[in-house]
Coordinates of C-alpha atoms in Angstrom, one line a residue:
M134 CA 98.0 90.0 94.1
G135 CA 99.4 88.9 90.8
A136 CA 100.5 91.1 87.9
E137 CA 97.1 91.2 86.4
N138 CA 95.8 92.8 89.7
V139 CA 98.4 95.6 90.0
F140 CA 98.6 98.8 88.1
L141 CA 101.9 100.6 88.6
I142 CA 102.0 104.4 88.0
G143 CA 105.3 106.2 87.7
F144 CA 105.8 110.0 88.1
G145 CA 108.7 112.1 86.7
T146 CA 109.8 115.6 86.3
Y147 CA 112.4 117.5 84.4
H148 CA 113.1 120.0 87.2
G149 CA 111.4 121.8 90.1
T150 CA 111.1 121.3 93.9
L151 CA 110.0 118.5 96.1
K152 CA 109.7 117.5 99.7
A153 CA 111.9 114.6 100.9
G154 CA 114.4 113.5 103.5
A155 CA 118.2 113.6 102.7
S156 CA 118.5 110.1 104.3
W157 CA 116.3 107.5 105.8
G158 CA 114.8 108.9 109.1
S159 CA 115.8 112.5 108.4
K160 CA 113.4 115.3 108.5
M161 CA 111.4 116.2 105.4
Q162 CA 112.6 119.3 103.7
E163 CA 112.1 121.2 100.4
M164 CA 114.7 120.5 97.8
R165 CA 115.5 121.7 94.4
V166 CA 115.5 119.0 91.6
P167 CA 118.1 120.0 89.0
P168 CA 117.3 119.6 85.2
A169 CA 117.3 116.0 84.2
A170 CA 120.5 114.3 82.8
A171 CA 121.1 114.3 79.1
G172 CA 119.8 111.2 77.5
S173 CA 117.3 110.4 80.3
I174 CA 113.6 109.7 79.7
E175 CA 112.9 112.9 81.6
E176 CA 115.0 114.9 79.1
V177 CA 113.2 113.1 76.2
F178 CA 109.8 114.0 77.7
A179 CA 110.9 117.6 78.3
N180 CA 111.8 117.8 74.7
T181 CA 108.2 117.2 73.6
G182 CA 107.4 120.8 74.6
L183 CA 104.5 119.7 76.7
K184 CA 104.2 121.0 80.3
S185 CA 102.6 117.7 81.4
F186 CA 101.1 114.5 80.0
Y187 CA 100.5 110.9 80.8
L188 CA 101.3 107.6 79.0
I189 CA 99.5 104.3 79.4
F190 CA 101.5 101.3 78.4
D191 CA 99.8 98.1 77.1
E192 CA 100.8 94.9 75.4
E193 CA 101.2 96.7 72.0
D194 CA 103.9 98.9 73.6
R195 CA 105.7 95.9 74.9
K196 CA 105.9 94.6 71.3
N197 CA 107.3 97.9 70.0
K198 CA 111.1 97.6 69.9
S199 CA 111.6 101.3 70.1
F200 CA 110.0 101.3 73.6
M201 CA 111.9 98.2 74.8
K202 CA 115.3 99.9 75.0
P203 CA 116.7 100.7 78.5
I204 CA 116.9 104.4 79.2
G205 CA 118.0 106.4 82.3
N206 CA 115.0 107.1 84.6
R207 CA 115.4 109.3 87.7
A208 CA 114.1 107.5 90.8
I209 CA 113.1 110.0 93.4
G210 CA 111.2 108.9 96.5
V211 CA 110.9 109.8 100.2
V212 CA 114.7 110.0 100.2
Y213 CA 116.5 112.3 97.8
N214 CA 119.7 114.3 97.8
P215 CA 120.2 116.8 95.0
A216 CA 124.0 116.6 95.5
N217 CA 123.8 113.0 94.4
D218 CA 121.3 113.5 91.5
A219 CA 123.4 111.6 89.1
L220 CA 123.2 108.5 91.2
Q221 CA 119.4 108.6 91.2
Y222 CA 119.1 107.2 87.6
V223 CA 118.3 103.6 86.9
N224 CA 118.1 101.9 83.5
T225 CA 114.4 101.4 82.8
I226 CA 112.4 99.8 80.1
M227 CA 109.4 102.0 80.5
P228 CA 106.6 99.7 79.5
M229 CA 108.1 96.9 81.6
R230 CA 108.5 99.0 84.7
Y231 CA 105.3 101.0 84.6
D232 CA 101.6 100.5 83.5
A233 CA 101.3 104.3 83.2
F234 CA 103.7 107.3 83.6
L235 CA 102.8 110.9 84.5
F236 CA 105.3 113.5 83.5
F237 CA 105.5 117.1 84.7
L238 CA 108.0 119.5 83.1
E239 CA 108.3 121.3 86.5
T240 CA 107.1 120.3 90.0
K241 CA 106.5 122.4 93.0
A242 CA 106.9 121.0 96.5
L243 CA 103.6 120.4 98.4
T244 CA 102.8 122.6 101.4
P245 CA 101.5 120.5 104.3
L246 CA 98.1 121.7 105.7

């Protein structure tokens, strides 16, 4: 599709609950997400005092040196194990990884219909 035809949105939380499998192919279950690691982008966002917000990154952000530093970003997907939360962090340059990012201080697991 080409980079100009893709818009990547990331989601993050400081803490809460979610639904995921503990391993590939395992049954989906509700899990608790512990508070984010010290120094992570999720902790930085939690320290804003806002319950939720979004950021849209553009070329100006990619020129701003303060945004271009790698920072730990918790990667949670369909597979998650709270016992291994410390292993979920990847060094991320936010404006290079995402076009937009939605942050929620606390999440609550969805209830299937």
